[in-house]
Structure formats: structure tokens, C-alpha cells
Short mmCIF file of C-alpha atoms (C1' of nucleotides) in Angstrom, two decimals:
data_model
loop_
_atom_site.label_atom_id
_atom_site.label_comp_id
_atom_site.label_asym_id
_atom_site.label_seq_id
_atom_site.Cartn_x
_atom_site.Cartn_y
_atom_site.Cartn_z
CA MET H 1 115.60 -59.05 201.03
CA ALA H 2 117.37 -55.94 202.19
CA GLN H 3 120.60 -56.62 200.39
CA GLN H 4 120.54 -56.75 196.62
CA SER H 5 122.84 -58.68 194.35
CA GLU H 6 126.41 -57.51 194.05
CA ALA H 7 125.52 -54.75 191.63
CA VAL H 8 125.63 -51.51 193.58
CA HIS H 9 122.27 -51.38 195.22
CA ARG H 10 120.95 -47.86 194.86
CA ALA H 11 117.66 -46.28 195.71
CA PRO H 12 115.23 -47.35 193.03
CA LEU H 13 114.76 -44.52 190.58
CA ASN H 14 111.44 -42.75 190.40
CA ARG H 15 110.01 -39.81 188.56
CA GLU H 16 110.76 -37.39 191.34
CA ARG H 17 114.41 -38.38 191.59
CA VAL H 18 114.79 -38.15 187.84
CA LEU H 19 113.30 -34.67 187.74
CA SER H 20 115.28 -33.23 190.58
CA ALA H 21 118.49 -34.69 189.23
CA ALA H 22 117.68 -33.03 185.93
CA VAL H 23 117.13 -29.72 187.68
CA VAL H 24 120.44 -30.01 189.49
CA LEU H 25 122.22 -30.87 186.28
CA ALA H 26 120.66 -27.92 184.50
CA ASP H 27 121.59 -25.63 187.37
CA GLU H 28 125.18 -26.76 187.19
CA ALA H 29 125.84 -27.16 183.51
CA GLY H 30 123.11 -25.24 181.77
CA VAL H 31 120.06 -26.64 180.13
CA ASP H 32 121.72 -26.89 176.74
CA SER H 33 124.10 -29.55 177.90
CA LEU H 34 121.40 -31.54 179.60
CA SER H 35 120.97 -34.78 177.71
CA MET H 36 119.17 -37.96 178.55
CA ARG H 37 122.50 -39.71 178.43
CA LYS H 38 124.26 -37.39 180.84
CA LEU H 39 121.30 -37.42 183.17
CA ALA H 40 121.30 -41.21 183.15
CA GLN H 41 125.01 -41.26 183.88
CA GLU H 42 124.51 -38.87 186.77
CA LEU H 43 121.95 -41.25 188.17
CA GLY H 44 124.20 -44.27 187.66
CA VAL H 45 121.87 -45.81 185.19
CA VAL H 46 121.69 -46.61 181.51
CA PRO H 47 119.97 -43.95 179.35
CA MET H 48 116.96 -46.03 178.44
CA ALA H 49 116.14 -46.56 182.10
CA LEU H 50 114.90 -42.99 182.26
CA TYR H 51 112.14 -43.79 179.83
CA LYS H 52 110.44 -45.90 182.43
CA HIS H 53 109.80 -42.69 184.36
CA VAL H 54 109.34 -40.00 181.72
CA ALA H 55 107.86 -40.58 178.31
CA ASN H 56 110.49 -38.59 176.47
CA LYS H 57 112.65 -35.51 176.78
CA GLU H 58 109.74 -33.14 176.25
CA GLU H 59 108.02 -34.59 179.25
CA LEU H 60 111.22 -34.37 181.21
CA LEU H 61 111.33 -30.64 180.52
CA ASP H 62 107.68 -30.29 181.45
CA GLY H 63 108.44 -32.03 184.71
CA MET H 64 111.39 -29.76 185.38
CA VAL H 65 109.14 -26.75 184.92
CA ASP H 66 106.76 -28.24 187.43
CA VAL H 67 109.55 -28.60 189.93
CA ILE H 68 110.53 -24.97 189.49
CA VAL H 69 106.98 -23.67 189.64
CA GLY H 70 106.52 -25.72 192.76
CA GLU H 71 109.28 -23.70 194.39
CA ILE H 72 107.38 -20.44 194.05
CA ASP H 73 106.19 -19.16 197.39
CA THR H 74 102.42 -18.97 197.04
CA ARG H 75 101.53 -18.35 200.63
CA PRO H 76 99.05 -15.51 200.82
CA ALA H 77 100.84 -12.27 201.51
CA GLY H 78 99.94 -8.64 201.44
CA SER H 79 96.47 -7.26 201.34
CA GLY H 80 94.71 -6.05 198.26
CA TRP H 81 95.28 -7.30 194.75
CA ARG H 82 98.15 -5.01 194.08
CA SER H 83 100.47 -6.07 196.85
CA GLU H 84 99.44 -9.68 196.40
CA VAL H 85 100.28 -9.71 192.73
CA ARG H 86 103.46 -7.80 193.33
CA GLN H 87 104.57 -10.18 196.03
CA ARG H 88 103.74 -13.24 193.98
CA VAL H 89 105.58 -12.03 190.91
CA LEU H 90 108.65 -11.18 192.93
CA SER H 91 108.55 -14.62 194.54
CA ALA H 92 108.48 -16.17 191.11
CA ARG H 93 111.38 -13.99 190.12
CA ALA H 94 113.41 -15.14 193.09
CA VAL H 95 112.97 -18.73 191.98
CA LEU H 96 113.78 -17.99 188.36
CA LEU H 97 116.97 -16.27 189.43
CA ARG H 98 118.06 -19.40 191.24
CA HIS H 99 117.50 -21.42 188.06
CA PRO H 100 118.63 -19.21 185.22
CA TRP H 101 117.85 -21.84 182.60
CA ALA H 102 114.24 -22.11 183.71
CA HIS H 103 112.80 -19.11 181.92
CA ARG H 104 114.01 -20.38 178.57
CA VAL H 105 112.39 -23.73 179.18
CA LEU H 106 109.25 -22.09 180.48
CA GLU H 107 109.01 -20.04 177.32
CA SER H 108 109.43 -23.00 175.07
CA ARG H 109 106.71 -25.16 176.60
CA THR H 110 103.52 -25.07 174.60
CA ASN H 111 101.53 -27.63 176.54
CA LYS H 112 100.77 -26.37 179.99
CA THR H 113 100.88 -28.85 182.81
CA PRO H 114 98.30 -28.82 185.63
CA VAL H 115 100.89 -27.28 187.92
CA VAL H 116 101.41 -24.40 185.52
CA LEU H 117 97.68 -23.95 185.02
CA ASP H 118 97.21 -23.88 188.77
CA TYR H 119 99.71 -21.10 189.08
CA MET H 120 98.12 -19.06 186.32
CA ASP H 121 94.69 -19.62 187.72
CA SER H 122 95.76 -18.33 191.09
CA VAL H 123 97.24 -15.15 189.64
CA ILE H 124 94.08 -14.52 187.66
CA GLY H 125 92.17 -15.11 190.86
CA MET H 126 94.03 -12.28 192.53
CA PHE H 127 92.77 -9.75 190.05
CA ARG H 128 89.25 -11.14 190.18
CA ALA H 129 89.27 -11.00 193.97
CA GLY H 130 90.39 -7.42 193.65
CA GLY H 131 87.23 -6.64 191.75
CA PHE H 132 88.64 -6.60 188.23
CA SER H 133 86.13 -7.48 185.55
CA VAL H 134 86.75 -10.67 183.62
CA ASP H 135 87.60 -8.69 180.54
CA LEU H 136 90.01 -6.34 182.23
CA THR H 137 91.65 -9.28 183.95
CA HIS H 138 92.15 -10.91 180.60
CA HIS H 139 93.91 -7.89 179.10
CA VAL H 140 95.89 -7.29 182.21
CA MET H 141 97.18 -10.84 182.20
CA HIS H 142 98.31 -10.42 178.63
CA ALA H 143 100.03 -7.19 179.54
CA LEU H 144 101.83 -8.93 182.37
CA GLY H 145 102.88 -11.67 180.03
CA SER H 146 106.03 -13.45 181.04
CA ARG H 147 106.45 -10.97 183.85
CA MET H 148 103.99 -13.07 185.80
CA TRP H 149 106.81 -15.60 186.03
CA GLY H 150 109.21 -12.97 187.21
CA PHE H 151 111.16 -12.53 184.04
CA THR H 152 111.18 -10.57 180.87
CA GLN H 153 113.36 -10.89 177.87
CA GLU H 154 116.46 -8.92 178.74
CA LEU H 155 117.61 -7.03 175.73
CA PHE H 156 120.78 -5.55 176.95
CA ASP H 157 121.73 -8.06 179.53
CA ASP H 158 124.29 -6.85 181.97
CA SER H 159 126.67 -9.58 180.84
CA GLN H 160 127.31 -7.26 177.92
CA SER H 161 131.07 -7.68 177.98
CA ALA H 162 132.59 -5.74 180.83
CA PRO H 163 133.97 -2.63 179.11
CA ALA H 164 137.27 -3.22 180.85
CA ASP H 165 138.30 -6.01 178.52
CA VAL H 166 137.43 -4.16 175.34
CA PRO H 167 140.18 -2.06 173.80
CA PRO H 168 139.46 1.67 174.07
CA GLU H 169 139.54 2.30 170.33
CA MET H 170 136.84 -0.34 170.03
CA LEU H 171 134.72 1.59 172.48
CA GLN H 172 135.34 4.75 170.48
CA MET H 173 134.05 3.06 167.35
CA MET H 174 131.04 1.67 169.15
CA ALA H 175 130.22 5.08 170.55
CA ALA H 176 130.39 6.59 167.08
CA ARG H 177 128.21 3.99 165.47
CA TYR H 178 125.68 3.55 168.26
CA PRO H 179 125.60 6.95 169.91
CA HIS H 180 122.47 6.40 171.93
CA ILE H 181 123.48 3.04 173.26
CA ALA H 182 126.85 4.46 174.20
CA GLU H 183 125.31 7.42 175.93
CA MET H 184 123.13 5.13 177.97
CA ALA H 185 126.01 2.83 178.77
CA MET H 186 128.01 5.75 180.06
CA ALA H 187 125.22 7.14 182.19
CA GLY H 188 126.19 5.05 185.17
CA ALA H 189 129.82 6.09 184.95
CA HIS H 190 131.24 7.11 188.27
CA ASP H 191 133.21 10.18 189.07
CA ASP H 192 136.49 8.40 188.82
CA GLY H 193 136.36 9.05 185.14
CA SER H 194 136.77 5.42 184.24
CA VAL H 195 134.44 4.10 181.64
CA VAL H 196 132.27 1.89 183.74
CA GLY H 197 129.19 1.45 181.73
CA LEU H 198 125.85 -0.18 182.34
CA GLY H 199 125.83 -0.19 186.07
CA CYS H 200 122.43 -1.67 185.52
CA ASP H 201 120.46 -3.07 188.40
CA ASP H 202 118.25 -5.76 186.94
CA GLN H 203 116.10 -6.00 189.99
CA PHE H 204 115.46 -2.28 189.91
CA GLU H 205 114.57 -2.39 186.24
CA PHE H 206 112.24 -5.29 186.78
CA GLU H 207 110.38 -3.61 189.60
CA PHE H 208 110.31 -0.34 187.70
CA ALA H 209 108.48 -1.96 184.82
CA LEU H 210 106.30 -4.05 187.09
CA ASP H 211 105.16 -1.02 189.04
CA LEU H 212 104.57 0.92 185.87
CA LEU H 213 102.25 -1.83 184.72
CA LEU H 214 100.53 -2.12 188.09
CA ASP H 215 100.00 1.63 188.06
CA GLY H 216 98.34 1.31 184.72
CA PHE H 217 96.18 -1.58 185.89
CA GLU H 218 95.11 0.33 188.94
CA ARG H 219 94.20 3.39 186.95
CA LEU H 220 92.08 1.41 184.53
CA HIS H 221 90.41 -0.45 187.32
CA GLN H 222 89.62 2.66 189.29
CA GLN H 223 88.02 4.37 186.36
CA GLY H 224 85.66 1.45 186.13
CA TRP H 225 87.08 -0.02 182.94
CA THR H 226 84.88 -2.72 181.59
CA SER H 227 85.58 -3.29 177.94
CA ALA H 228 87.17 -1.32 175.18
CA ARG H 229 85.83 -3.36 172.33
CA ARG H 230 82.60 -5.01 171.29
CA MET T 1 133.68 -18.83 130.60
CA ALA T 2 129.94 -18.59 130.89
CA GLN T 3 129.23 -22.29 130.71
CA GLN T 4 130.47 -24.48 133.49
CA SER T 5 131.36 -28.15 133.33
CA GLU T 6 128.55 -30.66 132.97
CA ALA T 7 127.71 -30.59 136.63
CA VAL T 8 124.55 -28.54 136.98
CA HIS T 9 125.84 -25.03 136.81
CA ARG T 10 124.05 -23.10 139.48
CA ALA T 11 124.46 -19.61 140.72
CA PRO T 12 127.53 -19.62 142.94
CA LEU T 13 126.44 -19.68 146.54
CA ASN T 14 127.03 -16.67 148.70
CA ARG T 15 126.21 -15.61 152.22
CA GLU T 16 123.09 -13.80 151.20
CA ARG T 17 121.65 -16.76 149.30
CA VAL T 18 122.42 -19.06 152.19
CA LEU T 19 120.70 -16.79 154.68
CA SER T 20 117.57 -16.21 152.68
CA ALA T 21 117.26 -19.90 151.88
CA ALA T 22 117.50 -20.56 155.61
CA VAL T 23 114.77 -18.04 156.29
CA VAL T 24 112.51 -19.63 153.70
CA LEU T 25 113.14 -23.06 155.12
CA ALA T 26 112.38 -21.86 158.64
CA ASP T 27 109.22 -20.18 157.42
CA GLU T 28 108.06 -23.38 155.80
CA ALA T 29 109.15 -26.08 158.20
CA GLY T 30 109.80 -24.30 161.45
CA VAL T 31 113.14 -23.40 162.88
CA ASP T 32 113.43 -26.63 164.84
CA SER T 33 113.69 -28.69 161.71
CA LEU T 34 116.23 -26.39 160.15
CA SER T 35 119.51 -28.23 159.93
CA MET T 36 122.68 -27.50 158.07
CA ARG T 37 122.13 -30.67 156.13
CA LYS T 38 118.61 -29.85 155.01
CA LEU T 39 119.62 -26.33 154.15
CA ALA T 40 122.47 -27.63 152.03
CA GLN T 41 120.16 -30.04 150.28
CA GLU T 42 117.73 -27.23 149.55
CA LEU T 43 120.57 -25.33 147.94
CA GLY T 44 121.71 -28.37 145.97
CA VAL T 45 125.00 -28.50 147.71
CA VAL T 46 126.88 -30.68 150.14
CA PRO T 47 126.51 -29.70 153.84
CA MET T 48 130.09 -28.63 154.32
CA ALA T 49 129.82 -26.16 151.48
CA LEU T 50 127.78 -23.91 153.74
CA TYR T 51 130.73 -23.48 156.03
CA LYS T 52 132.48 -21.44 153.39
CA HIS T 53 129.82 -18.79 153.91
CA VAL T 54 128.87 -19.00 157.57
CA ALA T 55 131.22 -19.98 160.34
CA ASN T 56 128.77 -22.31 162.04
CA LYS T 57 125.12 -22.71 162.86
CA GLU T 58 125.18 -20.00 165.49
CA GLU T 59 126.33 -17.52 162.91
CA LEU T 60 123.70 -18.77 160.52
CA LEU T 61 121.03 -17.96 163.09
CA ASP T 62 122.58 -14.56 163.71
CA GLY T 63 122.44 -13.91 160.00
CA MET T 64 118.82 -14.98 159.82
CA VAL T 65 117.99 -12.51 162.56
CA ASP T 66 119.70 -9.82 160.54
CA VAL T 67 117.56 -10.67 157.54
CA ILE T 68 114.41 -10.42 159.60
CA VAL T 69 115.41 -7.20 161.33
CA GLY T 70 116.25 -5.80 157.92
CA GLU T 71 112.64 -6.30 156.92
CA ILE T 72 111.35 -3.95 159.60
CA ASP T 73 110.03 -0.75 158.13
CA THR T 74 112.16 1.97 159.67
CA ARG T 75 111.06 4.87 157.52
CA PRO T 76 110.29 7.81 159.75
CA ALA T 77 106.58 7.95 160.46
CA GLY T 78 104.37 9.83 162.83
CA SER T 79 105.37 12.91 164.76
CA GLY T 80 106.44 12.92 168.34
CA TRP T 81 108.18 10.12 170.16
CA ARG T 82 105.01 8.34 171.06
CA SER T 83 103.61 7.78 167.61
CA GLU T 84 107.06 7.07 166.27
CA VAL T 85 107.76 4.38 168.80
CA ARG T 86 104.31 2.96 168.43
CA GLN T 87 104.61 2.80 164.67
CA ARG T 88 108.03 1.25 164.81
CA VAL T 89 107.03 -1.43 167.26
CA LEU T 90 103.99 -2.34 165.22
CA SER T 91 106.14 -2.56 162.10
CA ALA T 92 108.43 -4.95 163.89
CA ARG T 93 105.44 -6.94 164.97
CA ALA T 94 104.19 -7.21 161.41
CA VAL T 95 107.51 -8.74 160.41
CA LEU T 96 107.62 -11.10 163.36
CA LEU T 97 104.14 -12.33 162.50
CA ARG T 98 105.32 -13.24 159.02
CA HIS T 99 108.17 -15.26 160.51
CA PRO T 100 106.74 -16.94 163.58
CA TRP T 101 110.01 -18.70 164.36
CA ALA T 102 111.92 -15.45 164.50
CA HIS T 103 111.07 -14.34 167.99
CA ARG T 104 112.38 -17.53 169.49
CA VAL T 105 115.64 -17.12 167.65
CA LEU T 106 115.81 -13.45 168.55
CA GLU T 107 115.38 -14.33 172.20
CA SER T 108 118.08 -16.93 172.14
CA ARG T 109 120.79 -14.76 170.62
CA THR T 110 123.19 -13.43 173.20
CA ASN T 111 125.65 -11.72 170.91
CA LYS T 112 124.06 -8.79 169.19
CA THR T 113 124.99 -8.16 165.60
CA PRO T 114 125.55 -4.64 164.27
CA VAL T 115 122.18 -4.79 162.53
CA VAL T 116 120.47 -5.53 165.83
CA LEU T 117 122.43 -2.85 167.61
CA ASP T 118 121.46 -0.37 164.91
CA TYR T 119 117.83 -1.14 165.45
CA MET T 120 118.07 -0.77 169.20
CA ASP T 121 120.03 2.43 168.88
CA SER T 122 117.38 3.93 166.68
CA VAL T 123 114.59 3.09 169.11
CA ILE T 124 116.54 4.59 171.96
CA GLY T 125 117.08 7.62 169.76
CA MET T 126 113.34 8.11 169.47
CA PHE T 127 112.94 8.55 173.19
CA ARG T 128 115.96 10.80 173.43
CA ALA T 129 114.67 12.96 170.59
CA GLY T 130 111.40 13.16 172.47
CA GLY T 131 113.23 14.76 175.33
CA PHE T 132 113.51 11.75 177.63
CA SER T 133 116.45 11.86 179.99
CA VAL T 134 119.11 9.24 179.50
CA ASP T 135 118.09 7.57 182.72
CA LEU T 136 114.41 7.49 181.98
CA THR T 137 115.14 6.18 178.50
CA HIS T 138 117.14 3.38 180.02
CA HIS T 139 114.34 2.28 182.29
CA VAL T 140 111.75 2.69 179.63
CA MET T 141 113.70 0.50 177.25
CA HIS T 142 113.86 -2.20 179.89
CA ALA T 143 110.14 -1.89 180.45
CA LEU T 144 109.52 -2.27 176.75
CA GLY T 145 111.73 -5.32 176.68
CA SER T 146 110.94 -7.75 173.94
CA ARG T 147 107.95 -5.65 173.02
CA MET T 148 110.35 -3.43 171.13
CA TRP T 149 110.56 -6.31 168.66
CA GLY T 150 106.82 -6.57 168.46
CA PHE T 151 106.38 -9.67 170.54
CA THR T 152 105.89 -10.78 174.06
CA GLN T 153 105.77 -14.19 175.49
CA GLU T 154 102.22 -15.33 174.96
CA LEU T 155 101.08 -17.24 177.97
CA PHE T 156 97.75 -18.44 176.88
CA ASP T 157 98.32 -18.60 173.20
CA ASP T 158 95.14 -18.79 171.18
CA SER T 159 96.24 -22.13 169.79
CA GLN T 160 95.06 -23.46 173.13
CA SER T 161 93.19 -26.43 171.69
CA ALA T 162 89.98 -25.30 170.08
CA PRO T 163 87.37 -26.24 172.68
CA ALA T 164 85.38 -27.95 169.98
CA ASP T 165 87.62 -31.00 169.90
CA VAL T 166 87.71 -31.47 173.65
CA PRO T 167 85.01 -33.69 175.14
CA PRO T 168 82.51 -31.71 177.23
CA GLU T 169 83.14 -33.62 180.43
CA MET T 170 86.78 -32.65 180.05
CA LEU T 171 85.77 -29.02 179.89
CA GLN T 172 83.67 -29.52 182.99
CA MET T 173 86.65 -30.85 184.86
CA MET T 174 88.87 -28.05 183.63
CA ALA T 175 86.32 -25.50 184.71
CA ALA T 176 86.14 -27.03 188.16
CA ARG T 177 89.86 -27.17 188.65
CA TYR T 178 90.79 -23.86 187.03
CA PRO T 179 87.75 -21.70 187.70
CA HIS T 180 89.34 -18.39 186.81
CA ILE T 181 90.89 -19.57 183.60
CA ALA T 182 87.58 -21.11 182.62
CA GLU T 183 85.68 -17.96 183.42
CA MET T 184 88.02 -15.97 181.25
CA ALA T 185 87.86 -18.46 178.45
CA MET T 186 84.09 -18.29 178.46
CA ALA T 187 83.98 -14.51 178.49
CA GLY T 188 84.05 -14.32 174.72
CA ALA T 189 81.28 -16.86 174.35
CA HIS T 190 78.65 -15.79 171.89
CA ASP T 191 74.92 -15.80 172.37
CA ASP T 192 74.52 -19.07 170.54
CA GLY T 193 75.22 -20.79 173.81
CA SER T 194 78.06 -22.85 172.40
CA VAL T 195 81.22 -22.94 174.39
CA VAL T 196 83.43 -20.89 172.17
CA GLY T 197 86.17 -19.76 174.44
CA LEU T 198 89.16 -17.51 174.10
CA GLY T 199 88.00 -15.40 171.23
CA CYS T 200 91.22 -13.61 171.89
CA ASP T 201 92.49 -10.98 169.51
CA ASP T 202 96.24 -11.07 169.84
CA GLN T 203 96.72 -7.82 168.03
CA PHE T 204 94.30 -6.09 170.37
CA GLU T 205 96.04 -7.50 173.40
CA PHE T 206 99.40 -6.44 172.09
CA GLU T 207 98.33 -2.88 171.45
CA PHE T 208 96.50 -2.76 174.76
CA ALA T 209 99.67 -3.54 176.64
CA LEU T 210 101.79 -1.35 174.41
CA ASP T 211 99.54 1.64 174.96
CA LEU T 212 99.42 0.98 178.66
CA LEU T 213 103.19 1.16 178.74
CA LEU T 214 103.34 4.24 176.53
CA ASP T 215 100.81 5.92 178.82
CA GLY T 216 103.07 5.19 181.72
CA PHE T 217 106.12 6.48 179.89
CA GLU T 218 104.32 9.66 178.93
CA ARG T 219 103.18 10.30 182.47
CA LEU T 220 106.65 9.86 183.89
CA HIS T 221 108.14 12.05 181.21
CA GLN T 222 105.63 14.82 181.69
CA GLN T 223 106.20 14.97 185.40
CA GLY T 224 109.81 15.61 184.69
CA TRP T 225 111.11 12.28 185.88
CA THR T 226 114.83 12.25 186.15
CA SER T 227 115.99 9.51 188.41
CA ALA T 228 114.43 7.44 191.14
CA ARG T 229 117.61 6.12 192.60
CA ARG T 230 121.05 7.33 193.54
"C1'" DC Y 1 106.82 -74.58 195.56
"C1'" DT Y 2 105.74 -73.33 191.08
"C1'" DT Y 3 104.22 -70.13 187.90
"C1'" DG Y 4 103.29 -66.32 185.65
"C1'" DA Y 5 102.63 -61.38 185.61
"C1'" DC Y 6 104.73 -57.14 186.00
"C1'" DA Y 7 107.78 -53.19 186.91
"C1'" DA Y 8 112.53 -51.71 186.59
"C1'" DG Y 9 116.83 -51.70 184.37
"C1'" DT Y 10 119.91 -53.27 180.24
"C1'" DG Y 11 122.10 -53.56 175.49
"C1'" DT Y 12 122.07 -52.89 170.87
"C1'" DA Y 13 121.02 -50.32 167.04
"C1'" DC Y 14 119.23 -46.58 163.92
"C1'" DG Y 15 118.94 -42.22 161.98
"C1'" DC Y 16 119.77 -37.60 162.79
"C1'" DC Y 17 122.80 -33.77 164.02
"C1'" DG Y 18 127.07 -30.23 163.78
"C1'" DT Y 19 131.42 -29.96 162.01
"C1'" DA Y 20 136.87 -31.12 161.69
"C1'" DC Y 21 139.90 -32.19 158.11
"C1'" DA Y 22 141.89 -33.52 153.88
"C1'" DC Y 23 141.02 -33.12 149.24
"C1'" DC Y 24 139.79 -31.48 144.53
"C1'" DT Y 25 139.00 -28.12 140.93
"C1'" DA Y 26 138.62 -23.65 138.41
"C1'" DG Y 27 139.96 -19.38 137.79
"C1'" DT Y 28 143.30 -15.62 138.66
"C1'" DT Y 29 147.68 -13.65 139.53
"C1'" DT Y 30 152.51 -13.46 138.92
"C1'" DA S 1 154.17 -22.12 133.55
"C1'" DA S 2 153.67 -21.89 138.40
"C1'" DA S 3 151.60 -20.54 142.55
"C1'" DC S 4 147.74 -19.09 144.95
"C1'" DT S 5 143.02 -19.05 146.21
"C1'" DA S 6 137.92 -19.37 146.70
"C1'" DG S 7 134.38 -22.55 146.52
"C1'" DG S 8 132.62 -27.17 146.58
"C1'" DT S 9 133.37 -32.36 147.95
"C1'" DG S 10 133.81 -36.79 150.72
"C1'" DT S 11 134.72 -39.07 154.67
"C1'" DA S 12 134.52 -39.53 159.40
"C1'" DC S 13 133.71 -38.69 164.41
"C1'" DG S 14 131.29 -38.05 168.49
"C1'" DG S 15 126.95 -36.80 170.35
"C1'" DC S 16 122.03 -36.92 170.45
"C1'" DG S 17 116.93 -39.03 171.24
"C1'" DT S 18 114.78 -43.19 171.37
"C1'" DA S 19 112.64 -47.86 169.27
"C1'" DC S 20 112.78 -52.52 170.50
"C1'" DA S 21 113.98 -56.79 172.37
"C1'" DC S 22 116.08 -58.64 176.50
"C1'" DT S 23 116.94 -59.76 181.51
"C1'" DT S 24 116.13 -59.55 186.33
"C1'" DG S 25 114.00 -58.97 190.87
"C1'" DT S 26 109.42 -59.04 193.36
"C1'" DC S 27 105.29 -60.77 194.58
"C1'" DA S 28 100.48 -62.73 194.31
"C1'" DA S 29 97.74 -66.66 192.81
"C1'" DG S 30 97.41 -71.53 191.95
#
DNA sequence: CTTGACAAGTGTACGCCGTACACCTAGTTT
DNA sequence: AAACTAGGTGTACGGCGTACACTTGTCAAG
């Protein structure tokens, strides 16, 4: 009947609830501290109960990726391959920024789920619809690489210790040992003379690189590139 | 004296031996199965002995990165920023290919060691020596991203299940569902009619993208790019 | 109404992991 | 001779993923 026994009657777990709870947990506490046990606890359930809905932790992570990829806005937008691709990649980026753990998980997956394949297929389709040859599309997809998901490995991430909390003599030493890094870090310094390094706008950098690549793609395409080898 | 007590007298552990043993172990068994315990066993020592030489596993991984980065050939080569950068990046790639686990570790490090900073500083220096403005160098380094280490996230890695071992009807279904991926996979098919997909030369793809980026950098530099913002 | 199948959740247990902490043991310094 | 110290040991703890045997609630077939 409607009422269950005296044990707290909760909505009966299912794969979807498990996955979205996992996503929430990862959002809140980081993916490293996401364990089957904690997830179970969050869901008010014993750890082994999860295994009725996901085969193992690998599959849980796969499912979480699917959830994230499902959030990407894939509604057709823009006209012409270039603006379509650009729009799509920036949509993906918006999602990835909401789930900072997701790009690490995405990277680590080796088996692609249907959802992921769908996404890739649709991006490839944009180039093909734009008249790119199969070969050029192939190379261009490789060149995009992880940027098709809206991220790239950040090498100097902005979280690079706010210079404020580093003692000045330390900065002096750093500047002596790594002159070029220091120079670059200082480039954004304002007129107030304070050492406010790395005023680095990630979004700008991302779009800068993306547009550089798209420029290159466009140039190759326009000059009728077909194949450089064989 | 020279001879120790009857316990097997082995060379006295040190940081260097620990790190290179860890690298060997990761090369052989993959970085995922590298544990402090296995490493200790490999060195004929009790797990806790390692902690006299590395603070914890994080620092072990940092040290392993240092070992790998130290293998990169940094002897000056080529003339002009472009060939220097190109050469350097390809050297890094050669090392990363010898240690397939390394790029995942490299990605995951957040704290940069002096060795890593040295490497980055020297790459930045190449652009600066080539006359790039500080600003342009900054953007260009971001655009290079992980490619400065000779890798990029591979999205369709060649290990994508050799088509031979997949039943044909499965391939049919895949082709129907992911038409663009299938088309691309078939592009390399030989004349023998067999479905031999993804004859994908990773090295070619890497250099293709690298050169595309370098082209872009060169173009911006030549047209006297200084700053697009502010 | 019984029965048996089945899906969902439970409880216990195992082997692995990183590492804190107290200890031992040589060799070196004082 | 005494104190110090660097390097290696042994034990133990809490956390992890998950195998496996179990109970329990639901429902269709006899």
C-alpha cells in the first residue's frame, strides 16, 4: 500500500537519482572525496545498495559524465560551421565551469558512452555540413582536442597563490630564478604600483586560442585543403 | 665498515633511487597500480621506510614528474623561435611517449616544482627571444596549453577497439547511429575492401595541430600584435 | 490464498590503500 | 662514554571498492 513499514519510506532509488546525487556530491566536495560509501550515506542507503543501479564505480563515473554532457546546450545556433562550432564549444565550456571536477573525469574515461559519442558525432557533423572534407575534419577534430569540451589543460591556473600572501623576498627570488614567468606575471600590474600579477582572464584566453584555431581551420578549408599525406 | 650485519646489505635508499624505482614501476604496471607498498616491496624495504625520503605520495608524484621533465632534451636546437619551440615540444613529446602515464600525472599536479617552472620559463623565454611581446607570449602560452608538454587529450584514441574484433552487425549499428564518426573511421580504409578504420597517425595529428598553432602565432606576431584588450 | 519469482535493500567480510606513531639500530659527534 | 641522529621497522587505524549471502516487499500465476 501507500505507507511502508516503519522504516523511513523514501523514494525508491534508481539510476537517475544515484547519478544526480553523485554529481551534486562532486560539485560540493570535489570528485576526489566522492566515494560509494559517502554517496550511499547521502542517499540514506547502505553502500551495497548502489550496486543494484550501477555496476561499479567506473560506471558511476561514466554516468556522471553523461549527466554533464546532457547539460550542454545543443540547440542549433548561429549560421555557418564556424559560429556553430564556436557556440557549441562555449556552451560546453559553460557547463564544465559549473562542474569543475567534470573535465578531470572526462579526461580519464577511456570507454565512450553513447551520449559522449553522440556529442562528438554532432560536432564532427558541423564541420562536414560546412563542407570540410572527411580528412580535414579528422585533423581538425584532433587539433580541437579537449577544447571541444570547452576546456584545456590550464598550465598556469589563476589560482597560482595570490601574490599578496607571499612574502616579498620570496617574490624577489622567484623573479630572479624564473625571469620570464615573473615578467609575464607582472604584465597585468596596475598603475598603483602594487604587485598584482596574473590578472588573467581565463575566458579571454580560451576564446583567444579557440579563435586562433578556427582561423586556421578556415584558412585551410578555404584553400581547398584535402589531404597532406598519402 | 664496508660489510653490514647479516641482513641483506643493500645500497642505502635515497630520494633519487626511490623516484626512479617509482618511474620504472609506473612504466611497467601503470601509474594506477603504483602504491607506496608495492614500491617499497620493489625496493626490498618496508613501506614506511619510503617516508624518510618523500613526505607523502603527492610528493612522490611530484618527484616522478621532475624525473620525467628532466629527461626532456633542452639543448638549444634550431634557429628562430619557431623551430626552437617546435623542436622543444617534440622532444617533450618523445619523453611523454616513453612514459605514457606521465601526462596524466602532469595534468593532475597543481603545485609546480622548480623543475617544472624552469621548463616553463625556458619555453616562455623562446617566444620572448623571438621578439614576442609579453602579452602575446602570455596568450600564446595559454593556446599551447598542454601541448607544450607534447601531449593533448586524445579524444578518439587509436586504441578504439580494433574493428576486427567487433561483430559486423555491431559496426552497422554504430555506423547508423554515429554516421560522421563512422565516415571518418572508414576514411583510412584500404582498397582491400576490409573495414580497417582509424588508420590514425598520432604523430601526424600532433604535428598538424602544432603547426597550425605556430602558423597562427607567427601571423599574429608578424602583424605586430600587441594587445587585444584593455 | 498460496506460492514462487524477482527486484531492491542489508550486513558482513576481505584485501587493498596511505600514513601516524613508537621503536630500534648503526654510525657519528662531543 | 654519552648523546644525537639518520635510516629502517612493526603495528595499527580509518578509509576504500566490492564479493557474497541474506532479507524483505511486490506481484503474477496456480
